[in-house]
CSV table of C-alpha atoms in Angstrom, one decimal:
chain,number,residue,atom,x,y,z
A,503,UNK,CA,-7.2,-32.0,-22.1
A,504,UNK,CA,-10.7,-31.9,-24.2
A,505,UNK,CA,-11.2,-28.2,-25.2
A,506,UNK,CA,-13.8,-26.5,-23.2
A,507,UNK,CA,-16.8,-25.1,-25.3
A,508,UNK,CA,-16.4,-21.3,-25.4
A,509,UNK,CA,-19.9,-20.6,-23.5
A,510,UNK,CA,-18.8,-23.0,-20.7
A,511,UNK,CA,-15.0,-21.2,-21.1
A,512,UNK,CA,-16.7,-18.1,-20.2
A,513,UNK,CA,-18.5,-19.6,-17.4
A,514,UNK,CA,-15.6,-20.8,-15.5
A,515,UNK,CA,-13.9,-17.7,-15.7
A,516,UNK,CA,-16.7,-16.0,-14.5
A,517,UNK,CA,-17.4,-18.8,-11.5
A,518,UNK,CA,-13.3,-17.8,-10.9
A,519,UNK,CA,-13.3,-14.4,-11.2
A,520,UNK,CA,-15.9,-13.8,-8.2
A,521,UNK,CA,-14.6,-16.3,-6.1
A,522,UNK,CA,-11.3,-14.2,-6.2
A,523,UNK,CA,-12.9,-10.6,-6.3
A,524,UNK,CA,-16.7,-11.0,-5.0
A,525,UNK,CA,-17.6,-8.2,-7.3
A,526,UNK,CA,-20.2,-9.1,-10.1
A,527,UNK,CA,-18.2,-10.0,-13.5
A,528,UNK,CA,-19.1,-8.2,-17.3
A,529,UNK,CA,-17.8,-8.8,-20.6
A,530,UNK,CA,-15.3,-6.1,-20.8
A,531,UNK,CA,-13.9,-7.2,-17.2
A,532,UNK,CA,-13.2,-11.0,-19.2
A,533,UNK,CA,-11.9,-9.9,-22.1
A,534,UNK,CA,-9.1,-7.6,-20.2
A,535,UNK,CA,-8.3,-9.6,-17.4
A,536,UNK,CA,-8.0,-13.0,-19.3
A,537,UNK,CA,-7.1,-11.7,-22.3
A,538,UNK,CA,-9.7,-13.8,-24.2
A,539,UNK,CA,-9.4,-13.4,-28.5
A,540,UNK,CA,-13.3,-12.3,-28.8
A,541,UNK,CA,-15.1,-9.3,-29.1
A,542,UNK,CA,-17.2,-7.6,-26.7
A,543,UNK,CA,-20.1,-8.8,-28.5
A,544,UNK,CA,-19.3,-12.3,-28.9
A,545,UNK,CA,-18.8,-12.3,-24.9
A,546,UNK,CA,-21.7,-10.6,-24.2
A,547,UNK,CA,-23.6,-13.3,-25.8
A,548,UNK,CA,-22.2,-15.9,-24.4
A,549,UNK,CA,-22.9,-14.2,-21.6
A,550,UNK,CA,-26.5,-13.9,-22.4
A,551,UNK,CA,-27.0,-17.3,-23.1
A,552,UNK,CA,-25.7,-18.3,-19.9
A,553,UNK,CA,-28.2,-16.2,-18.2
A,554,UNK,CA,-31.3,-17.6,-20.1
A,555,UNK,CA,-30.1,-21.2,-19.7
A,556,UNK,CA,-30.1,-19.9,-15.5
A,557,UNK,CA,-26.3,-20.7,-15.4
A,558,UNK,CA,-25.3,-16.9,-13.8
A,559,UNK,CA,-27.8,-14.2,-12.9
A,560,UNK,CA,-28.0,-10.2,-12.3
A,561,UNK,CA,-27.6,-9.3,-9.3
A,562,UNK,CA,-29.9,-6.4,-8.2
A,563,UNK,CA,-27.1,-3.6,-8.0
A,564,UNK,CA,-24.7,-4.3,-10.8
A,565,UNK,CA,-24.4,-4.3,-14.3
A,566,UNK,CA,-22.4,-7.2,-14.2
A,567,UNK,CA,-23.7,-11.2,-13.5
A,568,UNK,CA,-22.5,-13.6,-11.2
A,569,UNK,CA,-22.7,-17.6,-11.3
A,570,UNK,CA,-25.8,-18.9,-10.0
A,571,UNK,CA,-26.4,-22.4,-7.9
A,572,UNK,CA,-26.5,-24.3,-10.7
A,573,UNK,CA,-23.7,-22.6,-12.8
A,574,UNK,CA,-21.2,-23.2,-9.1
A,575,UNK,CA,-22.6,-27.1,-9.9
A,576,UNK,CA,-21.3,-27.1,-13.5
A,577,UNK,CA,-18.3,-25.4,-12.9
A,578,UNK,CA,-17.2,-28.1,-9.7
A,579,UNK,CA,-18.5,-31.6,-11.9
A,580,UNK,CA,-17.3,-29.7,-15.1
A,581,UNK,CA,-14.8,-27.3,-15.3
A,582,UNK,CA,-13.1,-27.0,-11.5
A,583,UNK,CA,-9.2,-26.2,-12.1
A,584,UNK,CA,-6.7,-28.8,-10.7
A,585,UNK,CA,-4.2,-28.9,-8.2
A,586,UNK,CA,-5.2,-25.7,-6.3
A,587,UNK,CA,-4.2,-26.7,-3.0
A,588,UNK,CA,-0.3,-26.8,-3.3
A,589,UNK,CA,0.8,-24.9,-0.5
A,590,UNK,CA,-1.8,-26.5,1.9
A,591,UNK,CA,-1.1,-30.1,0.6
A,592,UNK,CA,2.7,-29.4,1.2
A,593,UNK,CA,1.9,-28.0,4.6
A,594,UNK,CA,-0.1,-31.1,5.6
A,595,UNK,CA,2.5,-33.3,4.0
A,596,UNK,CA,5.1,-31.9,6.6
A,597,UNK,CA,3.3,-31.7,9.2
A,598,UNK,CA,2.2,-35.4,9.5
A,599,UNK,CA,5.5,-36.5,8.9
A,600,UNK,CA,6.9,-34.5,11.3
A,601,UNK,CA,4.3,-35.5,14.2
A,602,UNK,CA,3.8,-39.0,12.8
A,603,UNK,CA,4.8,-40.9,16.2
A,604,UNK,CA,4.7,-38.1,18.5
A,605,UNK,CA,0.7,-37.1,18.5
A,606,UNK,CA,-2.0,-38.9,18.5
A,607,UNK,CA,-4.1,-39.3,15.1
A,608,UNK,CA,-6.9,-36.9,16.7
A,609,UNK,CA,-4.4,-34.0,17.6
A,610,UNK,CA,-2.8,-34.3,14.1
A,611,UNK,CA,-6.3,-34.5,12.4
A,612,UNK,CA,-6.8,-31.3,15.1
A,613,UNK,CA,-3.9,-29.2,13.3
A,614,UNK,CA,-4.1,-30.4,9.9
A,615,UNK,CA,-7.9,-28.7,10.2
A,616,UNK,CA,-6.8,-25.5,11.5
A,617,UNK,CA,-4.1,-25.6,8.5
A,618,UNK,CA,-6.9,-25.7,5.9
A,619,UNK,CA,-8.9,-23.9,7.7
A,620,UNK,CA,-6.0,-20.4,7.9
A,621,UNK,CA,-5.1,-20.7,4.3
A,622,UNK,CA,-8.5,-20.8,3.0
A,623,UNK,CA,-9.8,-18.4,5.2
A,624,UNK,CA,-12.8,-20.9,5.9
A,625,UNK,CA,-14.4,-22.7,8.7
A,626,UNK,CA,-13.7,-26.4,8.9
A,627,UNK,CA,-15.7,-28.8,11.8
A,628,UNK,CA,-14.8,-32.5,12.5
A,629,UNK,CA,-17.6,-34.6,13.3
A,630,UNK,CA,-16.6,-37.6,15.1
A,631,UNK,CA,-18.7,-40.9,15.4
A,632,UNK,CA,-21.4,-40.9,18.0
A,633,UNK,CA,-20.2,-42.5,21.2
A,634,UNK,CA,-23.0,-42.5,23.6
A,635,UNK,CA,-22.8,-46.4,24.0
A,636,UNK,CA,-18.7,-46.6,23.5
A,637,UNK,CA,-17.4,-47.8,26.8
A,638,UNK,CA,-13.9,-46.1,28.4
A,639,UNK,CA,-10.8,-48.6,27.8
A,640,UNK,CA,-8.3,-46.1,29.1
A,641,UNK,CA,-7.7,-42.3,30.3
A,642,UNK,CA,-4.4,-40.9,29.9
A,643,UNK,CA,-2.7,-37.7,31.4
A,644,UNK,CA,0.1,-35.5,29.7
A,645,UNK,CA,1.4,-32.4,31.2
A,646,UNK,CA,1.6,-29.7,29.3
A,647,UNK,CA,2.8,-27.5,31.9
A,648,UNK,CA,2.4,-26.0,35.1
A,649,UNK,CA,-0.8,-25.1,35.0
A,650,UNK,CA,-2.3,-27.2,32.4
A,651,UNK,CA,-2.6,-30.6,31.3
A,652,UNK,CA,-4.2,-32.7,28.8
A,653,UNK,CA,-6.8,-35.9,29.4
A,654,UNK,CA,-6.8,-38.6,26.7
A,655,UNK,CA,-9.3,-40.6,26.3
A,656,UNK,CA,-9.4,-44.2,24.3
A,657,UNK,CA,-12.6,-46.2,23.6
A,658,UNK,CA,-13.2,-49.8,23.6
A,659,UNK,CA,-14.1,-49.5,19.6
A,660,UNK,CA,-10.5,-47.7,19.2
A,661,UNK,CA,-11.7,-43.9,19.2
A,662,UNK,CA,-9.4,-41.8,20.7
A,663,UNK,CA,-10.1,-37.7,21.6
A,664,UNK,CA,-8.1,-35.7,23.9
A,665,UNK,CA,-9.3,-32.2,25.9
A,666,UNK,CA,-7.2,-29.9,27.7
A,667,UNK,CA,-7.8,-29.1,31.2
A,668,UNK,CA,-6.8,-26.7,33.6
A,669,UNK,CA,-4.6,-28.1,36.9
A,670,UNK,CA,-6.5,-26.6,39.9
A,671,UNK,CA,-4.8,-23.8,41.8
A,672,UNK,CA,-2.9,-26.1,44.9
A,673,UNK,CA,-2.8,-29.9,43.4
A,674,UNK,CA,0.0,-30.7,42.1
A,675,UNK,CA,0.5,-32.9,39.2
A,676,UNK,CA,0.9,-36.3,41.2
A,677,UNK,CA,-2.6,-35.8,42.8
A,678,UNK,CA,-4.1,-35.9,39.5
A,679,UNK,CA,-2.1,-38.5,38.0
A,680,UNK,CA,-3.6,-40.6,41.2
A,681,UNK,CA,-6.8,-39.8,39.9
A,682,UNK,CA,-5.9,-41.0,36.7
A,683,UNK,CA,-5.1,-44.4,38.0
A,684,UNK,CA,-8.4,-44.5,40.5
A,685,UNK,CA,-10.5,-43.6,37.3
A,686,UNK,CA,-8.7,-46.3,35.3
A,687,UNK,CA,-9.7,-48.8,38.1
A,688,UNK,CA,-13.3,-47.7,38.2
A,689,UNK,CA,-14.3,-46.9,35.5
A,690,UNK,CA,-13.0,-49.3,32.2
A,691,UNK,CA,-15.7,-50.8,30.7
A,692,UNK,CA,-18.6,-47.7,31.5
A,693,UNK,CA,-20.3,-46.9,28.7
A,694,UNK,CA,-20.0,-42.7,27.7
A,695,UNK,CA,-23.8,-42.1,28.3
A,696,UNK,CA,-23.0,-43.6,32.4
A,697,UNK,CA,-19.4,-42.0,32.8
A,698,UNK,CA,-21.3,-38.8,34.7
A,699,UNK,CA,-23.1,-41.3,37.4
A,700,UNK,CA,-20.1,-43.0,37.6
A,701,UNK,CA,-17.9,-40.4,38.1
A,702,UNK,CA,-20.2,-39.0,41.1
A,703,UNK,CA,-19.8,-42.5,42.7
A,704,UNK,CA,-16.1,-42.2,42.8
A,705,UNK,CA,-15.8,-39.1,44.7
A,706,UNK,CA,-15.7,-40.2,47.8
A,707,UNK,CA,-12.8,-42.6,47.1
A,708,UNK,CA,-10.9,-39.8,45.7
A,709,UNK,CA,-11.4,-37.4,48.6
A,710,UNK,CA,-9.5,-40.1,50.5
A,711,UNK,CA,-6.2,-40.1,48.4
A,712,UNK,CA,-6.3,-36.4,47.1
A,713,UNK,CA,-6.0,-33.4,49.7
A,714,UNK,CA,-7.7,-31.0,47.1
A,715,UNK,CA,-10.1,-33.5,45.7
A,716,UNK,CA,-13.1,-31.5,44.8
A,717,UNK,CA,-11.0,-29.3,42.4
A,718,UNK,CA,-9.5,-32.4,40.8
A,719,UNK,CA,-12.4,-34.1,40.3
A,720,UNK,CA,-14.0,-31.0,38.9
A,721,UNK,CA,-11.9,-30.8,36.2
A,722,UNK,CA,-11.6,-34.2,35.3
A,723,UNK,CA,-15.6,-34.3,34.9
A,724,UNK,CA,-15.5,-31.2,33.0
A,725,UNK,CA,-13.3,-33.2,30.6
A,726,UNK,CA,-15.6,-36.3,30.9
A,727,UNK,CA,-19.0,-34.0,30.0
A,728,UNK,CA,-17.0,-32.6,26.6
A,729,UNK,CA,-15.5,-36.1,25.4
A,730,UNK,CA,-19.2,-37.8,25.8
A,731,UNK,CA,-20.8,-35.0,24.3
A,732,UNK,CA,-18.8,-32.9,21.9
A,733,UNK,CA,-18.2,-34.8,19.1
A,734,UNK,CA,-17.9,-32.0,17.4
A,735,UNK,CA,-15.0,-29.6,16.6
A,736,UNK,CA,-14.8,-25.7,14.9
A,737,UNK,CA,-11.4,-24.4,13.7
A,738,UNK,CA,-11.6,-20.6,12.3
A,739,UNK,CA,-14.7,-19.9,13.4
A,740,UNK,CA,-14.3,-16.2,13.0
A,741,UNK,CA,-13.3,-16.5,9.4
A,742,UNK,CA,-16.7,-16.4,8.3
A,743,UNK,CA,-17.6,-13.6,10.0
A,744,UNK,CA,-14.6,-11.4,7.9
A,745,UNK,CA,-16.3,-12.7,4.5
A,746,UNK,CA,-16.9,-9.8,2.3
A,747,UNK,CA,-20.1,-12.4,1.5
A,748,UNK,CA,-21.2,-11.5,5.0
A,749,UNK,CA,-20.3,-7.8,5.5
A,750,UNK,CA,-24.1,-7.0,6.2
A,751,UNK,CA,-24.5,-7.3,10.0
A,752,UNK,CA,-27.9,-9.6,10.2
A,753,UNK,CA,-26.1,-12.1,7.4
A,754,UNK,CA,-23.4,-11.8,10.1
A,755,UNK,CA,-25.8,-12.5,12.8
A,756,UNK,CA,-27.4,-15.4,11.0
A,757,UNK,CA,-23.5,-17.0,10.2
A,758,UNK,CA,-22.8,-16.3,14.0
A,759,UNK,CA,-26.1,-18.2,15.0
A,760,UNK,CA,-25.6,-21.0,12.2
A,761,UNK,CA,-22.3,-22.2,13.7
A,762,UNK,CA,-23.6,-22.2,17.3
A,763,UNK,CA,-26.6,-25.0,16.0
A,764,UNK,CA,-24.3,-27.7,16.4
A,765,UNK,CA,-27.6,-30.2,15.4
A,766,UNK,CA,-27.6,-28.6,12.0
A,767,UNK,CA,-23.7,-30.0,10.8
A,768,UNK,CA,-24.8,-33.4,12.5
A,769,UNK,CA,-26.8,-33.8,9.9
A,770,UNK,CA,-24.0,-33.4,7.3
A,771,UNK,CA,-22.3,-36.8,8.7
A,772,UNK,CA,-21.4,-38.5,5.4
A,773,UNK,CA,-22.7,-41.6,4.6
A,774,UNK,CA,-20.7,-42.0,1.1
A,775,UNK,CA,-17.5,-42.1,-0.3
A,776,UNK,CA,-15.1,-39.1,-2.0
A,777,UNK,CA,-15.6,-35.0,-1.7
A,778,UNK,CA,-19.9,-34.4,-1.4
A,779,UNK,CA,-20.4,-30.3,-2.2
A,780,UNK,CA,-23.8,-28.7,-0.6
A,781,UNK,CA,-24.1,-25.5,-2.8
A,782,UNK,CA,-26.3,-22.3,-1.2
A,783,UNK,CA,-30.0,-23.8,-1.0
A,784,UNK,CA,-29.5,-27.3,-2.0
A,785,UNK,CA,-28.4,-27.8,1.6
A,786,UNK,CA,-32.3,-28.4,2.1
A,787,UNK,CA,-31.6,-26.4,5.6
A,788,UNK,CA,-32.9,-22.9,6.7
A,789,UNK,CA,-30.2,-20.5,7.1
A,790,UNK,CA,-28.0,-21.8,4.8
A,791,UNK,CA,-28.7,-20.4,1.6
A,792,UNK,CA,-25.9,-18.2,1.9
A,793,UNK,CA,-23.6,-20.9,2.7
A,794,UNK,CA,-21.5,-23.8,0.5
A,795,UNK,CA,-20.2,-27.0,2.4
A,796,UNK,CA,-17.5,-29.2,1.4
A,797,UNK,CA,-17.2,-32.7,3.4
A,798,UNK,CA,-15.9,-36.5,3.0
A,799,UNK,CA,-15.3,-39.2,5.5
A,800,UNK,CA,-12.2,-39.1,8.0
A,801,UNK,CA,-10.8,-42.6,9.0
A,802,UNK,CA,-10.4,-42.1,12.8
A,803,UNK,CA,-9.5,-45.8,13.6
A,804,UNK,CA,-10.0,-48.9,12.0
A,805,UNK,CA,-13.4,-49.3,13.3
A,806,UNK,CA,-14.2,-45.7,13.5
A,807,UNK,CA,-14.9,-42.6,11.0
A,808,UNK,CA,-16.0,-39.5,11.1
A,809,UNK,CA,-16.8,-36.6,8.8
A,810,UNK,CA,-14.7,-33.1,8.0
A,811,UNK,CA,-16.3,-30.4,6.3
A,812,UNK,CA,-15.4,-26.7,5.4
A,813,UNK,CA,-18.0,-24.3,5.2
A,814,UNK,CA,-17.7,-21.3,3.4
A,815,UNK,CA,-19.5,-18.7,1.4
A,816,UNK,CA,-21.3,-19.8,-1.8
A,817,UNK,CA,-18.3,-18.3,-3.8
A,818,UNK,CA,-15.7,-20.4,-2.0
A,819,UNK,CA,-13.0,-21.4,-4.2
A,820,UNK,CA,-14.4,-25.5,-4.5
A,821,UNK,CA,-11.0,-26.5,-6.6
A,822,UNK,CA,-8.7,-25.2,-3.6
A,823,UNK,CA,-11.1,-27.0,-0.6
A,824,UNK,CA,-12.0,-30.0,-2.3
A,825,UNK,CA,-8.6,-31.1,-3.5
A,826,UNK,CA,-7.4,-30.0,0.4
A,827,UNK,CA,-10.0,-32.4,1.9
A,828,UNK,CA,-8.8,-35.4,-0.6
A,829,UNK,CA,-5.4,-35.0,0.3
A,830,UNK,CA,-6.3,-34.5,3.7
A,831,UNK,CA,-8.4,-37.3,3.6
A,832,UNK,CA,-6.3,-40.1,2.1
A,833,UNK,CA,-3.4,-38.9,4.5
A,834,UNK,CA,-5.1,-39.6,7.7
A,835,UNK,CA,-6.5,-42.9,6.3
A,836,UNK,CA,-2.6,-43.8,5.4
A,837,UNK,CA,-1.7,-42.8,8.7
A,838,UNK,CA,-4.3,-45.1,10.6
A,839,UNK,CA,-3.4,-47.8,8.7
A,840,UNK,CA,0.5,-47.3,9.6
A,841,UNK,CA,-0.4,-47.0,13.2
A,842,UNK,CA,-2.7,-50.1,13.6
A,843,UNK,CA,-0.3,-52.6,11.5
């Protein structure tokens, strides 16, 4: 490996020293904790130099500095440390294998994000492909158990997404698996943005086969609304809110509000290839200066992709989140390709 220059040594062990500690870093704190064979002098320098080149910067209430939005881009293109991701790579690993032909893609792609998103202590949001002219090809009904089931849904392009609903208090499961099949006859080939007018037109056909017909159909257009217009999906949403980064109560507010806008992360839908980092203010968004996201393209199907991103605080660890979306990434796209051999 080429030997890092010692300013630029310096700097990555500053970057990684606040990502871990999110306290502001000074020479001394460098020199005891990694050991390093310069003086206090030579660091401070370094240190110095940094600073003036606008690489780290003092915050207002400390002594010590902390990496800046363009020393976080050097350290991720530069200096990022490899293989951080171990434990969540392994956990990922298992878990596909283990669910390969049992779940769907989407529900593993579901868990694999909640994963990342418990060990890193982030947020991470799926962003599927929009659908409002994707037509139904087939609904499909699991029980989960006595009081709740779960609707799949498949699209002509090969997009599949599943939502759990709730069996009303009196049907029984037969009465919405007849639904199932009366949905199936109606309503293949309706495009997502015409399932709700659709769905209206069938009642009266159901109320003739199902004794408790208005629940049922309730909750199977409840399911509808969400699949044609959530394409959008939050795992550790609260793990933002328990940043030390966000400890003051309006930053905690404005997180809170940010992850509500669901426009704002549709406009993070990757359009290239490999791991794209937004850093603080180069997200170009207001509200987010606060705020680093980490996304790449998901293969949902052969036809379809989507976008997965984490979001965290400016100080997130990048080598950890990046090298967990690559993995994740690359997984899911060998997975597809298994699946639609």
């Amino acid at each position: 490996m080429e030997q890092i220059p010692r300013k630029f040594l310096i700097l990555k062990l500053i970057v990684e020293e606040f990502i871990k500690t999110a306290h502001p870093v000074g020479s001394n704190t460098l020199i005891e904790q990694y050991q390093l064979d310069y003086s206090s002098a030579t660091v401070r320098n370094e240190m110095f130099s940094l600073e003036e080149e606008g690489y780290i910067e003092k915050p207002h209430t400390s002594a010590g500095r902390v990496p800046s939005i363009k020393g976080y881009r050097y350290y991720i293109e530069h200096l990022r440390s490899d293989d951080r991701a171990k434990s969540i790579k392994s956990k990922i690993k298992n878990f596909i294998e283990d669910h390969a032909t049992t779940m769907h893609t989407d529900q593993i792609i579901d868990e694999c994000c909640q994963i990342i998103s418990d060990m890193t202590n982030l947020v991470s949001v799926v962003m599927g492909p929009d659908g409002s002219q994707e037509k139904i090809a087939k609904v499909e009904l699991i029980r989960l158990n006595s009081s709740t089931a779960i609707v799949i849904f498949v699209t002509d392009s090969g997009y599949v997404e599943h939502k759990t609903i709730n069996i009303p208090s009196g049907s029984k499961i037969e009465e919405l698996e007849d639904c199932v099949k009366i949905i199936n006859k109606r309503i293949i080939g309706i495009t997502l943005n015409d399932t709700d007018v659709a769905l209206k037109s069938i009642q009266l056909v159901l109320s003739e086969h199902i004794k408790n017909y208005q629940a049922v159909y309730n909750a199977f257009a409840h399911a509808f609304l969400k699949f044609a217009s959530e394409r959008i999906s939050y795992y550790g949403k609260n793990n933002l809110l328990s940043q030390k980064d966000f400890a003051d109560i309006q930053k905690m507010k404005k997180v809170a509000k940010i992850l509500e806008n669901t426009n704002i992360w549709k406009s993070f839908d990757n359009e290239y290839e490999g791991i794209n980092v937004s850093i603080g203010n180069e997200n170009h968004v207001t509200d987010l200066e606060d705020i680093s996201i980490v996304s790449t393209k998901l293969k949902l199907s052969n036809s379809n992709s989507g976008t997965i991103a984490v979001i965290g605080p400016t100080r997130m660890d990048y080598s950890q989140v990046m090298d967990a979306l690559e993995f994740l990434s690359n997984s899911i796209d060998e997975l597809v390709n298994k699946k639609e051999k």
